[in-house]
Every structure is written in C-alpha cells, then in structure tokens.
Tab-separated table of C-alpha atoms in Angstrom:
chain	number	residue	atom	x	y	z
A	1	UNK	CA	-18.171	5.842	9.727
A	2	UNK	CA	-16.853	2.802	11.744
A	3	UNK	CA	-15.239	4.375	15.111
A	4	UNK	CA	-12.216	2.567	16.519
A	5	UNK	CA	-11.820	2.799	20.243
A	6	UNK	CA	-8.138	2.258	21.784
A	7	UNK	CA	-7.030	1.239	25.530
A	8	UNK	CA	-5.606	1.937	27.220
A	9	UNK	CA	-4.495	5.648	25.929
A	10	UNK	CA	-0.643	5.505	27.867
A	11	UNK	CA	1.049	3.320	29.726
A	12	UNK	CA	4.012	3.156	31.478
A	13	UNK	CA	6.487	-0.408	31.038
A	14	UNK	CA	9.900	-0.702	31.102
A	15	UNK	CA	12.254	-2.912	28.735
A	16	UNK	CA	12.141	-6.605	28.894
A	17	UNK	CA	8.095	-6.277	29.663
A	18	UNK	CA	5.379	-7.640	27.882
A	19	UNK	CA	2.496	-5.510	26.919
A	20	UNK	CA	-1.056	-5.525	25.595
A	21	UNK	CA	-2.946	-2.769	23.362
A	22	UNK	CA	-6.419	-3.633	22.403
A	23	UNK	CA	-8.402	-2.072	20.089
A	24	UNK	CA	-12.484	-2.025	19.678
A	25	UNK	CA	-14.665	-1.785	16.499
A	26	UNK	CA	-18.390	-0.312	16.770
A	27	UNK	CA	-18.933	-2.689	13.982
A	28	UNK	CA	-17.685	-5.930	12.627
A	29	UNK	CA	-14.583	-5.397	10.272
A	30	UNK	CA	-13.797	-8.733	9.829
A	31	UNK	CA	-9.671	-8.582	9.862
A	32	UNK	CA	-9.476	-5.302	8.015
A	33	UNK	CA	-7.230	-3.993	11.079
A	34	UNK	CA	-3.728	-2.926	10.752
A	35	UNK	CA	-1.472	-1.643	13.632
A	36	UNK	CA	1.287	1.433	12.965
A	37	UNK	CA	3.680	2.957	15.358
A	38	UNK	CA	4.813	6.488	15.439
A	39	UNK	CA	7.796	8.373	16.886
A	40	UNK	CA	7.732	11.581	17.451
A	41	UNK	CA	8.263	14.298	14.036
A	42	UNK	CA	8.286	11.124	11.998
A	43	UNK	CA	5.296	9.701	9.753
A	44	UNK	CA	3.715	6.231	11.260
A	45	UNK	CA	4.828	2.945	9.989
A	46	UNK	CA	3.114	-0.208	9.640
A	47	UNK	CA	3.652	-2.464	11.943
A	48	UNK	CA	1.033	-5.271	11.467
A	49	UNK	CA	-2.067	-6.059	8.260
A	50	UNK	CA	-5.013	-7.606	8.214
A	51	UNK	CA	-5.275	-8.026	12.180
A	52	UNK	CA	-2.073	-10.511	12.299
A	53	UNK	CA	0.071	-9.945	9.467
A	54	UNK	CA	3.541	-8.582	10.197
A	55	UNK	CA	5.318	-6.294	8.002
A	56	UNK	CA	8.503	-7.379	6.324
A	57	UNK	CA	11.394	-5.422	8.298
A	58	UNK	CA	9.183	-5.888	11.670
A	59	UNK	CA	10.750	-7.610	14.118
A	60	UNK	CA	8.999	-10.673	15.668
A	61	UNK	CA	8.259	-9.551	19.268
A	62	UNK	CA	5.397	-7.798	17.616
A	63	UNK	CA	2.052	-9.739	17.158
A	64	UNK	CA	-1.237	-9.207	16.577
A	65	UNK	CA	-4.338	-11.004	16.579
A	66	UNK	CA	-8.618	-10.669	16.606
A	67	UNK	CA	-10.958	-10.653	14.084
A	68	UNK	CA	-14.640	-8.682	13.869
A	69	UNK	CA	-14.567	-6.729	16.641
A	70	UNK	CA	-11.859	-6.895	19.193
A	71	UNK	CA	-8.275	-6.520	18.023
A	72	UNK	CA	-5.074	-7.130	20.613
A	73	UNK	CA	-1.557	-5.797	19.614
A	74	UNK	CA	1.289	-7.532	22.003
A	75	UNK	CA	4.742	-6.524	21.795
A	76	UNK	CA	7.282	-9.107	23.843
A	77	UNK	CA	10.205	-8.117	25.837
A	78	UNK	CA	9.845	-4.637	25.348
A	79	UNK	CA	12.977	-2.865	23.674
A	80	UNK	CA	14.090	1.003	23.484
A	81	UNK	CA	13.093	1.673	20.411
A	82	UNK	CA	9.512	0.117	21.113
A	83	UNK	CA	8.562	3.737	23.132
A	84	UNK	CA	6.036	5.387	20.613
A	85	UNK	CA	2.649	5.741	20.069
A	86	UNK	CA	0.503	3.370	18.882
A	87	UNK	CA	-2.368	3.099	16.423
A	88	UNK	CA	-5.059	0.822	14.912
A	89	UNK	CA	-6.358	1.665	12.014
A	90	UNK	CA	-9.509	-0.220	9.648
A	91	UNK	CA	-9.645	-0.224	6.204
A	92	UNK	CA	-12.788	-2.359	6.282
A	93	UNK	CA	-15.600	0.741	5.085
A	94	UNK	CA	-14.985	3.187	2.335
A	95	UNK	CA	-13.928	5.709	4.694
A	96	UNK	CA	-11.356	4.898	7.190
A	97	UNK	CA	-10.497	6.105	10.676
A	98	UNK	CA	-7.921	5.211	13.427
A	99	UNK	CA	-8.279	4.484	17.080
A	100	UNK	CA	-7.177	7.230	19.292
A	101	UNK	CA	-3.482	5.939	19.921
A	102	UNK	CA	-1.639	4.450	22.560
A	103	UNK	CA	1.499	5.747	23.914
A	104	UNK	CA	4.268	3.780	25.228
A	105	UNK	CA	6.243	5.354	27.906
A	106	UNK	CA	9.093	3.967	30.006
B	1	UNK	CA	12.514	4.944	-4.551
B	2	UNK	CA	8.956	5.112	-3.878
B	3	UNK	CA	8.388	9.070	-2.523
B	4	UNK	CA	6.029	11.401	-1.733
B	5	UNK	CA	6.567	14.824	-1.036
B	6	UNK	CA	4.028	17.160	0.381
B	7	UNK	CA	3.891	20.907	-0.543
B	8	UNK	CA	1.943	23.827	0.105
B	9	UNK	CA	0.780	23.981	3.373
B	10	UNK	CA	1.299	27.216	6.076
B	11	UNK	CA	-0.683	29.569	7.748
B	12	UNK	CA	-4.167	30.734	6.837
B	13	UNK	CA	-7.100	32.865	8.366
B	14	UNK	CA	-10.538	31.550	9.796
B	15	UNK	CA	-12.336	31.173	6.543
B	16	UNK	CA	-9.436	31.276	4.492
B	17	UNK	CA	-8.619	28.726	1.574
B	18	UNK	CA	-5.217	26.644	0.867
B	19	UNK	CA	-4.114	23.950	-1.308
B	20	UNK	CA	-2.220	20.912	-0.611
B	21	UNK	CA	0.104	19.351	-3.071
B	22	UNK	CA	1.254	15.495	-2.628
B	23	UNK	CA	4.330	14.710	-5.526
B	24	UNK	CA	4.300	11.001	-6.143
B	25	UNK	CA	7.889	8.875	-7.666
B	26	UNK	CA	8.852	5.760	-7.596
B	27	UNK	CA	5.978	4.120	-8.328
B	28	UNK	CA	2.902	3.838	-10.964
B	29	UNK	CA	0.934	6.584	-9.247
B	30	UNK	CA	-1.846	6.333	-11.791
B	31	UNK	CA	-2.603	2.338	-10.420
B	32	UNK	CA	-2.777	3.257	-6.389
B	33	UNK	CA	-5.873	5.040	-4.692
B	34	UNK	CA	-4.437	7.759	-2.338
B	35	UNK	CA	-5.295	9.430	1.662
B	36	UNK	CA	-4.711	12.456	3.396
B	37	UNK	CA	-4.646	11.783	6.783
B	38	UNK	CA	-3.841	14.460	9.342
B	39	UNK	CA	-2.587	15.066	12.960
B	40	UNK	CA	-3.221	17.746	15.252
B	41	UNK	CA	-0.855	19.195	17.306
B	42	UNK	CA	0.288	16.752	19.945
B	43	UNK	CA	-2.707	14.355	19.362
B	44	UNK	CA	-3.369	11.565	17.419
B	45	UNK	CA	-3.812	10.573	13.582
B	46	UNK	CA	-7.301	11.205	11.810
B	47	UNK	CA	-8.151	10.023	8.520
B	48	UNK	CA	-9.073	12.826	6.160
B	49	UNK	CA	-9.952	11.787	2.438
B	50	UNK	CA	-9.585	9.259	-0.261
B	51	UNK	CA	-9.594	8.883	-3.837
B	52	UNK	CA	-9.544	6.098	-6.318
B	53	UNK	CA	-7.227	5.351	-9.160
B	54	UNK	CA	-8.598	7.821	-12.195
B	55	UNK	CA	-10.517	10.358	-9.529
B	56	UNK	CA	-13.555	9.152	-9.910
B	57	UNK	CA	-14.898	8.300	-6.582
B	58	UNK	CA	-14.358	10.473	-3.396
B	59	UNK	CA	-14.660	9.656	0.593
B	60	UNK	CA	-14.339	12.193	3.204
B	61	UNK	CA	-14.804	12.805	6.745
B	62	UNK	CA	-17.432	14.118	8.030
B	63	UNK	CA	-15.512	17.194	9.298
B	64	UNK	CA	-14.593	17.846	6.228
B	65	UNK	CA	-17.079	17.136	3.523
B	66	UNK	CA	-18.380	19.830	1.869
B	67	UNK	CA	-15.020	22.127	2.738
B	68	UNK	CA	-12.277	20.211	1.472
B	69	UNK	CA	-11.678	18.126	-2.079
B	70	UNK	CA	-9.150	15.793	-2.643
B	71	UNK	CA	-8.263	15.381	-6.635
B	72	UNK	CA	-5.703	14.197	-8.773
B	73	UNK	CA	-3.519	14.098	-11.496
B	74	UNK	CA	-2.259	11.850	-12.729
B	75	UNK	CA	-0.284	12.668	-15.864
B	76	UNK	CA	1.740	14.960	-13.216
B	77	UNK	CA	1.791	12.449	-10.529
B	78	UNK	CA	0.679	14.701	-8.247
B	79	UNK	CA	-2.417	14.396	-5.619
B	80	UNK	CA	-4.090	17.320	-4.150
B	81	UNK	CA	-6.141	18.833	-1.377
B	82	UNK	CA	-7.971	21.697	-1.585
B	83	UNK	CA	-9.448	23.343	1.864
B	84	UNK	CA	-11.914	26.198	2.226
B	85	UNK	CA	-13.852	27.541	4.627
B	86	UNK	CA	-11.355	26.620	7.306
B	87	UNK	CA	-11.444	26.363	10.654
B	88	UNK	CA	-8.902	26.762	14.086
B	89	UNK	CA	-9.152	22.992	14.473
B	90	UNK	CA	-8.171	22.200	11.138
B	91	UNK	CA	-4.894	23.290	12.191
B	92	UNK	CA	-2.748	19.801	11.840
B	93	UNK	CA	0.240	18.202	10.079
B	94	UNK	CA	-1.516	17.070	6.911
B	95	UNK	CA	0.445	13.509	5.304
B	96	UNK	CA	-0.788	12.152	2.036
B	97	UNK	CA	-0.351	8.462	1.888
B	98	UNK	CA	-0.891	5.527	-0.336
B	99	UNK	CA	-3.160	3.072	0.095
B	100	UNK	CA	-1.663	-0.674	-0.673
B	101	UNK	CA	-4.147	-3.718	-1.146
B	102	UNK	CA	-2.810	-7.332	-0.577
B	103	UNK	CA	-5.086	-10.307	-0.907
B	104	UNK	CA	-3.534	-11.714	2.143
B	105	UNK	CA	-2.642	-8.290	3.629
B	106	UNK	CA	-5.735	-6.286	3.624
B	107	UNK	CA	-5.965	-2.581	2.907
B	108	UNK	CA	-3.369	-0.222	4.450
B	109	UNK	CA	-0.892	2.458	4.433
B	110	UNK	CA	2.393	1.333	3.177
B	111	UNK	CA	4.089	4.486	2.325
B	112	UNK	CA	3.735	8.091	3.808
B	113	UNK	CA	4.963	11.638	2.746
B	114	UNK	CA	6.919	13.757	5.403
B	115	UNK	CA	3.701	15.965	6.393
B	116	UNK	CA	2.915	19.939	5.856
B	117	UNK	CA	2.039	22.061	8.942
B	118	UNK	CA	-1.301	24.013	7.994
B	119	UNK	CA	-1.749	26.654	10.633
B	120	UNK	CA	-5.419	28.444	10.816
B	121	UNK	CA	-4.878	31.039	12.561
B	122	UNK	CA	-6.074	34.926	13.190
C-alpha cells in the first residue's frame, strides 16, 4: 500500500493569511493526488484532482500543485469557512489511502 | 440527485458480525466502482475497500482483509459491507463513496453518503 504522509498535522492562521499543506508519497504517484476538506459531522469534499485540478464550485484561493512525490496544497487569504481539516488522498495503486489530515485552526 | 444513503450500522460485541448497506440514486450505479472509507472517532479518514463495476475484483486494507467483504448489487443499487470478527478499533463512522475517473481529473471521490456509526463495544 502507498502511505501518504501529511505536515504539518494543525496549525494555527488567522483570516487574510496564506498557508501551505504538503503532502509526501513513499512512492511515485505521478499526479494521482487529490485534496478534500472536512468540517466537522459532515462527509469530506473535494477540493482539488489530479494534484492541481480544482473542483467546479471551489473557489480560486485554493491551489494545488506537485507531481511524483511531493504534493503542496495553498489556500490564499484565508477565509472563515476555510477552518477544517484537511486531506490528501492517492488514487494512483489499486488500493487507496489518505494522509493523516491537517487541521486548520484560527 | 445523485445520493447515497448508508444503513445498518450500530453497536456490536468483540467478535461480533454486522452488515453495512450503501443505497445508490441518481446515477447509473451499475457503471461506477464504489469505497468504504471510514473515520474513527475524532481522527482522520482511512480508506477501507473497493469494488469494481460488476463485483468482480476486490481491494482491501490490510486491517481488514480477511474480516470484512465489500459486494454489490446492482439490480438493487445497493453496495454492501459485511464485517466479522470485529474488533474495538474498528469502531468508526463508516461512508461509502463513489469513485469518479476523469481523463484530465484523475481518480477520486466525487460523491459521499452521510456515514453510519459502528460501535464495537463490550
């Protein structure tokens, strides 16, 4: 199985910030990386496909980028709603897995 | 409206068994491979099982192969999960999701059910 390893696991930002979440593949998954974000008692949403893809609906202060190993989500001028949790995802092997998650805290 | 609507689900002993039910609407079920994925209390999402378009092929993790079984049907609509042998930290809010393939997209997760709380507890 290909492990996915988030950082950092929290952080702290407040609105109008720009942050970083990166997001490390034991193997090389070519762009087979997606992004999701989660609020609490709700199912995750995607956010961004294929490493730098961004969902219809998503607003453009999202971005992502990387390809084989290292993945980087960046979300500009951090708003309100932006304070969830965080998680990468490949869909490069048969079996999938997720990174451990970020969460977003003000 | 593309749905999916977990049932089943609750509280179960050590070693107990329990079935998970997944209704699918709003879409051709019968042309999209489907997940569980599950989350334990207060931590993060962990991919669970797959399975293709007619059933055929099978992937699990490797905490759970050999205990649970995803299946289908697809003349109901309806994708399942069956766990045995189960375990305290098996305990998790179980989601079945679809699995959505774009050429420019990649494979991923476009739509989710709500999630059913499976408690394994004595």
């Amino acid at each position: 199985d290909i492990q996915l390893h988030q950082s950092p696991s929290s952080l702290s930002a407040s609105v109008g910030d720009t942050i970083t979440i990166t997001c490390r593949a034991r193997e090389n998954i070519r762009s087979y990386l997606n992004w999701y974000q989660q609020k609490p008692g709700k199912a995750p949403q995607v956010l961004i496909s294929a490493a730098s893809s961004l969902e219809s609906g998503v607003p453009s202060r999202f971005s992502g980028s990387g390809s084989g190993t290292d993945f980087t989500l960046t979300i500009s001028s951090l708003q309100p709603e932006d304070f969830a949790t965080y998680y990468c995802q490949q869909g490069y092997s048969n079996s999938w897995s997720f990174g451990q998650g970020t969460k977003v805290e003000i | 409206e593309v749905q999916l609507v977990e049932s089943g689900g609750g509280l179960v002993q050590p070693g107990g068994s329990l079935r998970l039910s997944c209704a699918a609407s709003g879409f051709t079920f019968s042309s999209s491979w489907m997940h569980w994925v599950r989350q334990p209390p207060g931590k993060g999402l962990v991919w669970v099982a797959r399975v293709n378009t007619d059933g055929s092929r099978t992937y699990y993790d490797d905490s759970v192969t050999g205990r649970f079984t995803i299946s289908r049907d697809n003349a109901e609509n309806t994708l399942y999960l069956e766990m045995s042998r189960l375990r305290v930290e098996d305990t998790a809010i179980y989601y079945c999701a679809r699995e959505y393939y774009g050429l420019w997209t990649g494979y991923y997760f476009d739509v989710w059910g709500q999630g059913r709380l499976v408690t394994v507890s004595s």
